[in-house]
Coordinates of C-alpha atoms in Angstrom, one line a residue:
X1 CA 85.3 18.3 89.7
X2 CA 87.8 19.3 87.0
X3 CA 87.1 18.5 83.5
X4 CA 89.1 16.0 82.0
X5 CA 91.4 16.8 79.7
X6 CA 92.4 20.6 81.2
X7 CA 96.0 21.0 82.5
X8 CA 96.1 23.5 85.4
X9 CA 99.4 25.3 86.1
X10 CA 100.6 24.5 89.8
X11 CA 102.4 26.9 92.3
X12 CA 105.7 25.9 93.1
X13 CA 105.9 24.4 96.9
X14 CA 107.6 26.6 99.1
X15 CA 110.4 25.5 100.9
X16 CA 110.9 24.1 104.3
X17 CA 111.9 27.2 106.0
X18 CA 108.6 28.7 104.7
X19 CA 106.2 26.6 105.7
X20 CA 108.3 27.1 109.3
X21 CA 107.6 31.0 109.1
X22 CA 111.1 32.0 108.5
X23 CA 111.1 35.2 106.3
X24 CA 114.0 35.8 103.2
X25 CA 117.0 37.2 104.5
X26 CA 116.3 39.8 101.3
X27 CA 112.4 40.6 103.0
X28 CA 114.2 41.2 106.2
X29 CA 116.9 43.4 105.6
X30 CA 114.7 47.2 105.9
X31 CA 117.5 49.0 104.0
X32 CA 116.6 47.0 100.5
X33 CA 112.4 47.3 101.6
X34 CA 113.3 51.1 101.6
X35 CA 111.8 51.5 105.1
X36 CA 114.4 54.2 106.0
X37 CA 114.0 56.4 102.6
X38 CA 110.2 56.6 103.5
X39 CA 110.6 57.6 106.5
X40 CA 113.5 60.1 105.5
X41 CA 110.8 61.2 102.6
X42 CA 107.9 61.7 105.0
X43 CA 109.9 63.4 107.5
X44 CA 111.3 66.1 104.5
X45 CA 107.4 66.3 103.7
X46 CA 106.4 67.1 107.3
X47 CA 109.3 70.1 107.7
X48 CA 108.0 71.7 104.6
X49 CA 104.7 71.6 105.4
X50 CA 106.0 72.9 109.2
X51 CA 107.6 75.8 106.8
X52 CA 105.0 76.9 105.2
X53 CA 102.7 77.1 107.8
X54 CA 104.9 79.1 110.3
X55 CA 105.8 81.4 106.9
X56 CA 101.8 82.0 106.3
X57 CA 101.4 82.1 109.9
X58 CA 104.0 84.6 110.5
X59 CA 102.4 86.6 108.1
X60 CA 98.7 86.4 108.9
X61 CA 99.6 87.3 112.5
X62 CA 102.1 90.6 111.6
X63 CA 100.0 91.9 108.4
X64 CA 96.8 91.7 110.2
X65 CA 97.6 93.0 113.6
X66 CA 99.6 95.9 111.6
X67 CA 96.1 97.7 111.3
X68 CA 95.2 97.1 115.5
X69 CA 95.5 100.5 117.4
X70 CA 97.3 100.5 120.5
X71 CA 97.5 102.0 123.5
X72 CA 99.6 105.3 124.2
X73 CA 102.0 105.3 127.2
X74 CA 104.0 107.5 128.6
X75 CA 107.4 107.5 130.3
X76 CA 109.6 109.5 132.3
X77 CA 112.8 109.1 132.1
X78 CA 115.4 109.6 135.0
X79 CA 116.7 112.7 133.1
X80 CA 112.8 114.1 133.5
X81 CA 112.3 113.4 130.0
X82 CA 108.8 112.4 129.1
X83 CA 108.0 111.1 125.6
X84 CA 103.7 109.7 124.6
X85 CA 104.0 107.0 121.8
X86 CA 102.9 103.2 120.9
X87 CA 105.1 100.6 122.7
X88 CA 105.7 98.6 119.8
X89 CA 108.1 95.8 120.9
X90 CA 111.1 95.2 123.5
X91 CA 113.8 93.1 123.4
X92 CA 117.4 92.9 125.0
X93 CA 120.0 95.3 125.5
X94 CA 123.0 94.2 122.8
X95 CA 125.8 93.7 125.4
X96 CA 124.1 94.0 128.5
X97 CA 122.5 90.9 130.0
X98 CA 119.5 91.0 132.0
X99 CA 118.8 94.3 130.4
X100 CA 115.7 95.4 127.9
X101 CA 114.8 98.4 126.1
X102 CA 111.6 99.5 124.5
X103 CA 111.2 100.7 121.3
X104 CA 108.7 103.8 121.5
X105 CA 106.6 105.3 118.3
X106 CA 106.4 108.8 119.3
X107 CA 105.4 110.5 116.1
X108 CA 105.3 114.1 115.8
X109 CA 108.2 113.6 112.7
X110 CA 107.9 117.4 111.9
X111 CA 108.7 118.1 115.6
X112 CA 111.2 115.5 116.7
X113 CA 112.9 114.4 113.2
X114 CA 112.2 111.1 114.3
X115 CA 109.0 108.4 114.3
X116 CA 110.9 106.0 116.4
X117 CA 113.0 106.0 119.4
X118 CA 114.5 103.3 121.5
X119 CA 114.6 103.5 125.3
X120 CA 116.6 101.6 128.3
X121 CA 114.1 99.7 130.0
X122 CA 116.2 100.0 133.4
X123 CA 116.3 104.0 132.9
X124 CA 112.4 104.3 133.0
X125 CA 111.0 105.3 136.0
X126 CA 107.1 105.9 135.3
X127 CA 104.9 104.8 132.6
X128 CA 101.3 105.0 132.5
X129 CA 98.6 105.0 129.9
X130 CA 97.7 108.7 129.8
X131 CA 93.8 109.4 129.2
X132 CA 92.7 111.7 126.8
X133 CA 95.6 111.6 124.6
X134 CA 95.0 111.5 120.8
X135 CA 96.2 109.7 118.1
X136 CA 96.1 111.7 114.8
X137 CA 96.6 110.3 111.6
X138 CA 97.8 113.4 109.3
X139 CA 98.0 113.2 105.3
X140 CA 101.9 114.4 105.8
X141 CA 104.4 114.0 108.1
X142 CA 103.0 110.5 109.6
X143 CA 100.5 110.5 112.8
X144 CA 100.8 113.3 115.2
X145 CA 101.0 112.3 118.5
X146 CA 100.1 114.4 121.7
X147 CA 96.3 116.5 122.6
X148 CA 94.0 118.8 120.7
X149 CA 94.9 122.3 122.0
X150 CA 92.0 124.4 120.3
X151 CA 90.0 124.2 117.1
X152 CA 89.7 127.7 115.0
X153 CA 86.6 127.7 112.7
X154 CA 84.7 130.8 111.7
X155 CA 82.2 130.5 114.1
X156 CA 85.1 131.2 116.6
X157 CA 87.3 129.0 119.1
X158 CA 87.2 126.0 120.9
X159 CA 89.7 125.1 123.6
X160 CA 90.0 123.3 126.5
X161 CA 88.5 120.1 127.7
X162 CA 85.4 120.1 124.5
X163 CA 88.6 121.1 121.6
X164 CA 88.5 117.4 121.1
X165 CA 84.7 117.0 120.6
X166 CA 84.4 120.3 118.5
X167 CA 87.3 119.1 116.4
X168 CA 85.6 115.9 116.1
X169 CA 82.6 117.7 115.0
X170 CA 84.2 119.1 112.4
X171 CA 86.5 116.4 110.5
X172 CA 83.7 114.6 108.5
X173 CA 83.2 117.8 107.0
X174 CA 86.4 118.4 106.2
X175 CA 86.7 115.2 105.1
X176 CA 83.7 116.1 102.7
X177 CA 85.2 119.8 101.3
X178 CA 88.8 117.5 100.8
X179 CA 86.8 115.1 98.3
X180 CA 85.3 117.8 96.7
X181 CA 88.3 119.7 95.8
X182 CA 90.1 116.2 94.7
X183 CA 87.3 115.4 92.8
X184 CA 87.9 119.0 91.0
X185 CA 91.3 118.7 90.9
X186 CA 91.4 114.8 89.5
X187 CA 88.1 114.6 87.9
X188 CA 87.0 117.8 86.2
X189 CA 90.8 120.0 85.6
X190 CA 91.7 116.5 84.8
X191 CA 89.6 115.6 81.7
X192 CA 89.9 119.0 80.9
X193 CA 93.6 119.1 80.8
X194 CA 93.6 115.4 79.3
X195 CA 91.1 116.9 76.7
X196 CA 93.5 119.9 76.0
X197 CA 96.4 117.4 75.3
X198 CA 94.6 115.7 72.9
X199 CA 93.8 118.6 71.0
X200 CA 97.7 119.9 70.9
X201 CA 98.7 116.5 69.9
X202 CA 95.8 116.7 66.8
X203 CA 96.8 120.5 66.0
X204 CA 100.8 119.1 65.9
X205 CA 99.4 116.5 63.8
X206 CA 97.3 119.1 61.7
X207 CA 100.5 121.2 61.7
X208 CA 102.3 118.3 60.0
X209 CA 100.4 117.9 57.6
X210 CA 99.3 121.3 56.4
X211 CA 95.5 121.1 57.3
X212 CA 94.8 124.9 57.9
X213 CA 91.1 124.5 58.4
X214 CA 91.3 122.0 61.1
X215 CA 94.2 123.4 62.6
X216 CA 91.3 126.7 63.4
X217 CA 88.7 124.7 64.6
X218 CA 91.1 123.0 66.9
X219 CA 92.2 126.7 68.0
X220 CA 88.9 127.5 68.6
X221 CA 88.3 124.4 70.3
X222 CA 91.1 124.7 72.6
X223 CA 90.0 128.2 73.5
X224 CA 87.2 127.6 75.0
X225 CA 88.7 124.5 76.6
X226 CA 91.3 127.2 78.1
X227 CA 88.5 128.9 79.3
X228 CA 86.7 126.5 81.0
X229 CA 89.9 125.9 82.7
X230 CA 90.4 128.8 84.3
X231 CA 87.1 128.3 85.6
X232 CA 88.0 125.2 87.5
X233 CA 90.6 126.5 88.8
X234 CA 89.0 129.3 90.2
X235 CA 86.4 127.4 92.1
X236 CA 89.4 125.0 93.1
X237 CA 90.8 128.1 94.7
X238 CA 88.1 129.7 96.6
X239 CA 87.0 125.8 97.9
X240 CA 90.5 125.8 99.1
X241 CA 90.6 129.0 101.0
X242 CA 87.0 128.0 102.7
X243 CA 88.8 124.8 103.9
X244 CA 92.0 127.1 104.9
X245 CA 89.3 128.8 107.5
X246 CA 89.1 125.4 109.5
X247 CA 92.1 124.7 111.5
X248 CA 93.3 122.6 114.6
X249 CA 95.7 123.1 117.0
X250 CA 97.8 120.4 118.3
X251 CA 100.3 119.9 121.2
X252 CA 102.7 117.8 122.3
X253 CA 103.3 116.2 125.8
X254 CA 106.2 118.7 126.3
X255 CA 103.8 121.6 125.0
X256 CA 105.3 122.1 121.9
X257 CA 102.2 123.0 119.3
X258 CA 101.4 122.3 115.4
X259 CA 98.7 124.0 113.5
X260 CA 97.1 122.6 110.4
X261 CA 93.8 122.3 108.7
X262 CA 91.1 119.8 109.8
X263 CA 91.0 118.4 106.4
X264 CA 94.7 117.2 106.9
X265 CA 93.2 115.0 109.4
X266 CA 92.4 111.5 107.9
X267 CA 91.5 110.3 111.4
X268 CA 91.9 111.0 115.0
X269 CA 91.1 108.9 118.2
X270 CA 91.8 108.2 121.9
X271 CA 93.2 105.0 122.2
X272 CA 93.8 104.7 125.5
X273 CA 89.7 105.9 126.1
X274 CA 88.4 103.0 123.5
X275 CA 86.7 100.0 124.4
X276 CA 87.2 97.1 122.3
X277 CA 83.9 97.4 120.1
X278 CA 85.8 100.8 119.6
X279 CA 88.9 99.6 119.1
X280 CA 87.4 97.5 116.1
X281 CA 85.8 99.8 114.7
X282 CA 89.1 102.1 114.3
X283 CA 90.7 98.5 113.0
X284 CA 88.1 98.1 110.2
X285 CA 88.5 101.6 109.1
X286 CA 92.3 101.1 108.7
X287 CA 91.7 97.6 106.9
X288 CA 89.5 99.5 104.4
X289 CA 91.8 102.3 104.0
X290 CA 94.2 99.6 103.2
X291 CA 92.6 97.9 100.2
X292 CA 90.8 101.2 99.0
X293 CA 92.8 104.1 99.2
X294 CA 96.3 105.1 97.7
X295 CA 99.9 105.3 99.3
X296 CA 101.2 108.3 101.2
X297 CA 104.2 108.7 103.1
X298 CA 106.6 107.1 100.6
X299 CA 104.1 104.1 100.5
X300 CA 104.9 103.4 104.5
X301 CA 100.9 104.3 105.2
X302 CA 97.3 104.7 103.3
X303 CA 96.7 101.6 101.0
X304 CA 97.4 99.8 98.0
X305 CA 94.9 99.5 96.2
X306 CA 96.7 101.0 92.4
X307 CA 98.6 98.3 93.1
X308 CA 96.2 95.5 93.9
X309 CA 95.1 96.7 90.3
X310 CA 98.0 96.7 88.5
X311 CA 99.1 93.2 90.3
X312 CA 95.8 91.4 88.7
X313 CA 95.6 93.7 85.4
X314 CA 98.9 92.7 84.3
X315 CA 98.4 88.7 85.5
X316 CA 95.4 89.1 83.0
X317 CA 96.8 90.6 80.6
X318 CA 100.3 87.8 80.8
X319 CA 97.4 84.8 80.7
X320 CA 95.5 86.3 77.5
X321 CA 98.8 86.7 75.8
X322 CA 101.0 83.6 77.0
X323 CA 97.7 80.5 76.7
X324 CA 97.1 81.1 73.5
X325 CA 100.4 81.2 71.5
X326 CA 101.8 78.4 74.3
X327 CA 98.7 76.8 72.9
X328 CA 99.4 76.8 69.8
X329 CA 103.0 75.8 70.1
X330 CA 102.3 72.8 71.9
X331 CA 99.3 71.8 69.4
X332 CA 102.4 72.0 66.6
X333 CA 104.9 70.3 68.0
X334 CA 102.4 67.4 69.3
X335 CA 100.0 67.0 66.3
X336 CA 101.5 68.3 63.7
X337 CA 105.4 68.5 63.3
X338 CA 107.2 65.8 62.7
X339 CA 109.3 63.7 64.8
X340 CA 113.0 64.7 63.8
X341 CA 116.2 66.1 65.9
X342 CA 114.7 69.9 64.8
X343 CA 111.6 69.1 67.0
X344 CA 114.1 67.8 69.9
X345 CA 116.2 70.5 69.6
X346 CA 113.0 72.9 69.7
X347 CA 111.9 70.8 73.3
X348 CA 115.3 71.3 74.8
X349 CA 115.4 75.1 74.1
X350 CA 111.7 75.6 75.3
X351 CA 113.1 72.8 78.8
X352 CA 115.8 75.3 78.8
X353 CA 114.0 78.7 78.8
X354 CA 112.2 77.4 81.9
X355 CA 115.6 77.3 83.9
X356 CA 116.9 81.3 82.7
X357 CA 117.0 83.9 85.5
X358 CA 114.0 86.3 85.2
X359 CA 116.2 89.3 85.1
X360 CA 117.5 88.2 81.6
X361 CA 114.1 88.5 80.6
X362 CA 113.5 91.6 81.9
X363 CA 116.4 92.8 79.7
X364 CA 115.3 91.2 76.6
X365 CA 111.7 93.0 77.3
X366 CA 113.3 96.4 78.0
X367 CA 115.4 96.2 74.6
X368 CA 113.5 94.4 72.4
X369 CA 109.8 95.2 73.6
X370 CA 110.4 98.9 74.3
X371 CA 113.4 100.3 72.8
X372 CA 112.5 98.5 69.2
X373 CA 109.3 98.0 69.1
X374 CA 107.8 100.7 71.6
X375 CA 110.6 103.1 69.4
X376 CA 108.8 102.0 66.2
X377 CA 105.8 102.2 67.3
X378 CA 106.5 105.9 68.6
X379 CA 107.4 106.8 65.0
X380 CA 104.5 105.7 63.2
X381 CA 101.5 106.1 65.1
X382 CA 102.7 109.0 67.6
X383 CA 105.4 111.4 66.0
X384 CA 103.7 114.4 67.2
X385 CA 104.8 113.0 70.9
X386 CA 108.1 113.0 70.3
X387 CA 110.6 112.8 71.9
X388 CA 108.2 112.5 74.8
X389 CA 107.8 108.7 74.3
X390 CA 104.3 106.8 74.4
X391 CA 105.4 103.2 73.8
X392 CA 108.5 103.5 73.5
X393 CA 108.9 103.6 77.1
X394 CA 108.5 101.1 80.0
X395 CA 104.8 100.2 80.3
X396 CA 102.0 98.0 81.5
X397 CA 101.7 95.8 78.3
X398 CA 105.2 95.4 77.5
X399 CA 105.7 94.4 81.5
X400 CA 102.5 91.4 80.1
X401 CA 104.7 90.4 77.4
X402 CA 107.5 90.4 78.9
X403 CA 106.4 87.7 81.9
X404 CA 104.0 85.8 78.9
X405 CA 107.7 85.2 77.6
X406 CA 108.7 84.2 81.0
X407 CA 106.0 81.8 81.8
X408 CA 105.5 80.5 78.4
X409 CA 107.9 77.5 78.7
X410 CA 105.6 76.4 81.5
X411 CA 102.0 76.3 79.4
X412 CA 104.3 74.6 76.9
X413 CA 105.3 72.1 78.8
X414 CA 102.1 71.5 80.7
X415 CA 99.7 71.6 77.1
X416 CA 101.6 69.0 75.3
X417 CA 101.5 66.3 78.7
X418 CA 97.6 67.0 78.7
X419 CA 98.0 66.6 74.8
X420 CA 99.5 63.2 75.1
X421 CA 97.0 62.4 77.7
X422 CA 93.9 62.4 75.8
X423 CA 93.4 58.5 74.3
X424 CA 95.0 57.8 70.9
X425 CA 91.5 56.3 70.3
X426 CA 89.0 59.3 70.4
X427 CA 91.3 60.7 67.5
X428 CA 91.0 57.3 65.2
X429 CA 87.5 57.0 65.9
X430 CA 86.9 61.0 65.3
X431 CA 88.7 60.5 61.9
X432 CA 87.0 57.1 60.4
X433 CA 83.8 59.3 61.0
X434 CA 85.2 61.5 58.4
X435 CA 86.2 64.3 60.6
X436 CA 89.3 66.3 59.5
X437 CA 91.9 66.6 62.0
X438 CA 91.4 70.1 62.4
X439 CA 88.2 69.3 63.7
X440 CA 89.3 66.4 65.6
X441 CA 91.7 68.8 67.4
X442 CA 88.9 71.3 67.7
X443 CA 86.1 69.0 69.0
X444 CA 88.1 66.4 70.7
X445 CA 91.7 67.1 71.7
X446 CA 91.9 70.6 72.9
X447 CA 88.3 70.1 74.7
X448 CA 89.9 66.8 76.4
X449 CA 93.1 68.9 77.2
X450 CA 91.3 71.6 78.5
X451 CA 91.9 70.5 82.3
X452 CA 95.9 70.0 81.6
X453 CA 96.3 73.3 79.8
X454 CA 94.6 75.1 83.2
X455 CA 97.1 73.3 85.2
X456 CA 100.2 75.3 82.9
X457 CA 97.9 78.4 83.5
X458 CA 97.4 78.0 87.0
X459 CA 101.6 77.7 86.6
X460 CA 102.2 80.6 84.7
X461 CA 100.0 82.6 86.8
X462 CA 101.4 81.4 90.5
X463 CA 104.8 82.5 89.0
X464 CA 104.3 85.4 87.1
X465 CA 102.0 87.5 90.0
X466 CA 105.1 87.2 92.3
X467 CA 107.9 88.2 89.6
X468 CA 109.7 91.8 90.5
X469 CA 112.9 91.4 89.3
X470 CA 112.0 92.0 84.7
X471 CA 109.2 94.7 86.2
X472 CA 111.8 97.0 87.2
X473 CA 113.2 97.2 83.7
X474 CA 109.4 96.9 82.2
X475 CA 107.2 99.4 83.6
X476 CA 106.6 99.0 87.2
X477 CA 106.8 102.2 89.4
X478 CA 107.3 103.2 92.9
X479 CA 104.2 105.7 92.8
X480 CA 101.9 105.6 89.8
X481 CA 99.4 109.1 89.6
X482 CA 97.5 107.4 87.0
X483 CA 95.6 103.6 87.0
X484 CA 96.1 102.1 83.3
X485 CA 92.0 102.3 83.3
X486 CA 89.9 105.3 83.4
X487 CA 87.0 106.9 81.5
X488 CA 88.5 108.5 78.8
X489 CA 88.8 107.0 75.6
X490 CA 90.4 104.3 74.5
X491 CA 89.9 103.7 78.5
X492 CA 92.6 101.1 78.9
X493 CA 95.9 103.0 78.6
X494 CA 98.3 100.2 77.9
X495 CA 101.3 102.4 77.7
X496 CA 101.3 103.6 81.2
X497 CA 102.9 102.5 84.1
X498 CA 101.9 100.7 87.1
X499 CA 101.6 100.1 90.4
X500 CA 103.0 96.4 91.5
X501 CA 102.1 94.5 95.0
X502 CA 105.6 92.1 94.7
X503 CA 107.6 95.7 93.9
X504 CA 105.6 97.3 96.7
X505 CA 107.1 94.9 99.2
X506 CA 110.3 95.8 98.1
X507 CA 109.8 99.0 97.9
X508 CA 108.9 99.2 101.2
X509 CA 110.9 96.6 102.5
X510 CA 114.1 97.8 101.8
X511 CA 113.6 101.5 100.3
X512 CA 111.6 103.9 102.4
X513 CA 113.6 106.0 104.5
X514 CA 111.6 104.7 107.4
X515 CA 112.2 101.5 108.2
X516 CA 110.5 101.2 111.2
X517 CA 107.1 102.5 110.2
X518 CA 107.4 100.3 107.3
X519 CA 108.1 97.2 108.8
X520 CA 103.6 96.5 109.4
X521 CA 103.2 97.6 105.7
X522 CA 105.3 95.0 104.2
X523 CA 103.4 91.9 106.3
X524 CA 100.4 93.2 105.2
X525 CA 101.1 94.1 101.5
X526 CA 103.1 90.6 101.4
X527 CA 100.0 88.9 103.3
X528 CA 97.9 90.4 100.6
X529 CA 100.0 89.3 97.6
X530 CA 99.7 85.7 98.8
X531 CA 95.7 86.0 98.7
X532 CA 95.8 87.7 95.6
X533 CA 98.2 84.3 93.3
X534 CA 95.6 81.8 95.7
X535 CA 92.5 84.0 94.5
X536 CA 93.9 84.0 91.1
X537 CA 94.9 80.3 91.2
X538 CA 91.6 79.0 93.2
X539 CA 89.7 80.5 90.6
X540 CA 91.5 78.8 87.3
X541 CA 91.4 75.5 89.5
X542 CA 87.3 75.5 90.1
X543 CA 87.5 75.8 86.2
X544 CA 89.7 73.3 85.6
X545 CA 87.5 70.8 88.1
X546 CA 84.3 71.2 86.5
X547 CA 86.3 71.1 82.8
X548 CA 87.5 67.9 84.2
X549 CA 84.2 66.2 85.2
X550 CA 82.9 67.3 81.9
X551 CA 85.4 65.6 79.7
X552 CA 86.5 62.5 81.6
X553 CA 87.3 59.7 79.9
X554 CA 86.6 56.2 80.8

């Protein structure tokens, strides 16, 4: 029973109608529930999702089969031409209904002018998948298609039916003499010639100066370096005319021949006489080549891997620069500055800068980060240089500035929300324990923040990795000979120029003089870029999880 004495509030009765089951006019009109809008919402939801897996589909299927060696065929034509290529795709006559034609990768660009040719299905009149022909990829000129004809060592020659196994026989070795002599070439003449540009650049110095005495140990120095030079060379040479003694002879289907050494020869197989265990084998190879090797043939063929390294260099270097000055920016504005139109005004701009086209920044980073500053700094520390430039040219660290600018509205942004988020109440209680707020900040805020602030690096990161358009004022290059790390001192070379995956797809997309041959290079190089930003951001986001369990409040 109810105490006496304690008033209880009552629900009002519902009406008539109610208690009958009849339902609000309001209730029953689905317009004002907003039953259409939900399903207009879910169905946007479900074509964007529908997008992005046919665009990451699309990709996973053209960059990974790009690598799969296929089948040579050849055709005769009514005219009694006979071409031997890769069938690569065939599609519909423009014009002619019921028609097809076949677009052939014949090779053999330094014997045909051509890599590609299309044919009229309807004017074929054989084809077959010829046995025993080879598929040679060459360091220049693209892949050779056609027969081995003879194989010329010192031992004598090789021809006929066992010029393919003896020229087999000999390309790891080649292979082996090739590595050497690059090894020479890049490693040893290299440091040497690096280490005899160092010492110019001290004798100019020493020159400048009026420092006789070091100016003659430098001489003496760089003597011996010259020396040791000439040495190098010399054994470069004679390594080069022992590899000149090992040659191959190759022929087309029509008998037309090419002679070059074996070490030309990055790989050669029959893939019409390959089984699919060997067929994998040759696809492995190529995927390694891919990610491990450097771009030939105007980047349509070998790898990518100085750009793989610029691409995540440069993202490193953009995070260390842009988290923490966006930090520190947001800590200001949120904790420390004081509410008034300037802070306002100082949000807008920074909402603002979000919203500028990427190109504008590339402008500002070209005249402000290397015509002033990289010009400056050319001046002062490097005047011996001049008027080669050092800095004062486009680079990898002012290409990290620049996108830090870029990206910097974002950790902004996304530091003061995680700033706001953190309880008003850990601050009061951290300060009646006597803690200053600088240690509040220190111990409390920024630790509770931590998970936010990833989220506005994970930001900054997904958009700056895929930037091109400020890189091609900044630094990035079609071809770069040198990686901005090596062993020689200071071993990070900030000033040089790199390599970029998102300006390798362009480059390649819409630049090389061969489109066709291209066409795999960009799904795969584009394939690759989008595992490289979900690498990147997987990473920051298993940090930011176990940040999160770590400082969750409540």
């Amino acid at each position: 029973q109810i105490p006496e004495g304690i008033k209880m509030n009552t629900l009002p009765v519902a009406s008539r109608s109610m208690e009958k089951g009849a339902i609000p006019s309001a209730q029953n009109n689905p317009w004002k529930l907003g039953t259409p809008w939900i399903w207009l919402l879910g169905a946007g939801l479900s074509v964007l999702v529908l997008m992005l897996f046919w665009l990451v589909g699309l990709l996973f299927l053209r960059g990974t089969l790009a690598f799969w060696p296929g089948d040579l065929w050849a055709l005769r034509m009514q005219d009694g031409t006979v071409y031997l290529g890769e069938i690569r795709k065939e599609e519909p006559v423009p014009g002619r209904p019921g028609v097809s034609r076949l677009q052939v990768r014949i090779g053999n660009r330094d014997v045909y002018g051509v890599d590609f040719i299309w044919v009229a299905r309807d004017r074929v009149v054989q084809m077959a998948r010829l046995q025993g022909a080879v598929f040679i990829e060459r360091r220049q000129w693209g892949p050779f298609i056609g027969f081995v004809a003879a194989v010329r060592t010192p031992e004598g020659v090789v021809s006929g039916q066992r010029a393919f196994e003896a020229f087999m026989r000999h390309l790891e070795p080649a292979h082996r003499r090739y590595e050497a002599i690059l090894a020479l070439e890049k490693g040893d003449i290299g440091d040497v010639n690096y280490a005899m540009e160092q010492i110019r650049l001290r004798r100019a110095r020493a020159e400048r100066l009026g420092q006789r005495e070091v100016i003659a140990r430098l001489e003496e120095t760089l003597h011996h370096l010259e020396a040791r030079y000439r040495e190098l060379a010399e054994r470069a040479r004679r390594l080069r005319q022992e590899d000149a003694r090992y040659t191959v002879e190759l022929r087309t289907i029509e008998g037309r021949s090419r002679t070059l050494p074996i070490s030309e020869v990055i790989r050669a197989y029959r893939p019409n006489d390959l089984d699919m265990a060997g067929k994998m084998g040759v696809y492995a190879a190529r995927l390694w080549e891919f990610f491990s090797s450097e771009p030939r043939e105007s980047n349509t063929e070998g790898g990518v891997f100085p750009a793989i390294f610029g691409t995540v260099m440069m993202t490193l270097l953009m995070s260390v620069f842009v988290v923490p000055f966006g930090v520190m920016a947001a800590l200001y504005m949120h904790e420390y500055a004081q509410r008034s139109w300037i802070l306002s005004a100082v949000r807008i701009a920074v909402n603002n800068l979000a919203g500028v086209p990427s190109i504008v920044f590339g402008i500002f980073g070209l005249g402000f980060f290397v015509y002033l500053l990289g010009g400056h700094i050319d001046r002062l520390l490097y005047p011996e240089r001049l008027p080669t430039p050092t800095f004062g040219t486009g680079g990898i660290l002012w290409a990290s500035l620049t996108l830090a600018l870029l990206v910097a509205p974002v950790v902004i942004v996304a530091t003061e929300e995680a700033l706001a988020a953190v309880p008003q109440s850990l601050r009061e209680a951290s300060l009646s324990l006597g803690a200053t707020k600088w240690q509040t900040i220190w111990r409390i805020v920024l630790p509770g923040a931590s998970p936010g602030i990833l989220t506005g690096m994970i930001l900054a990161v997904a958009r700056g990795a895929g930037e091109v358009a400020p890189l091609m004022l900044v630094g990035v290059v079609k071809l770069a000979p040198e990686l901005p790390f090596d062993h020689n001192p200071p071993f990070f070379h900030l000033e040089r120029k790199f390599m970029h995956l998102g300006f390798h797809i362009y480059d390649v997309g819409f630049q090389s003089p061969n489109v066709e041959a291209a066409t795999p290079m960009v799904f795969a190089t584009a394939l690759l870029l989008v595992l490289v930003v979900l690498i990147l951001n997987l990473t920051a986001i298993q940090i930011r999880n176990r940040l999160r369990r770590r400082y969750r409040f409540g």
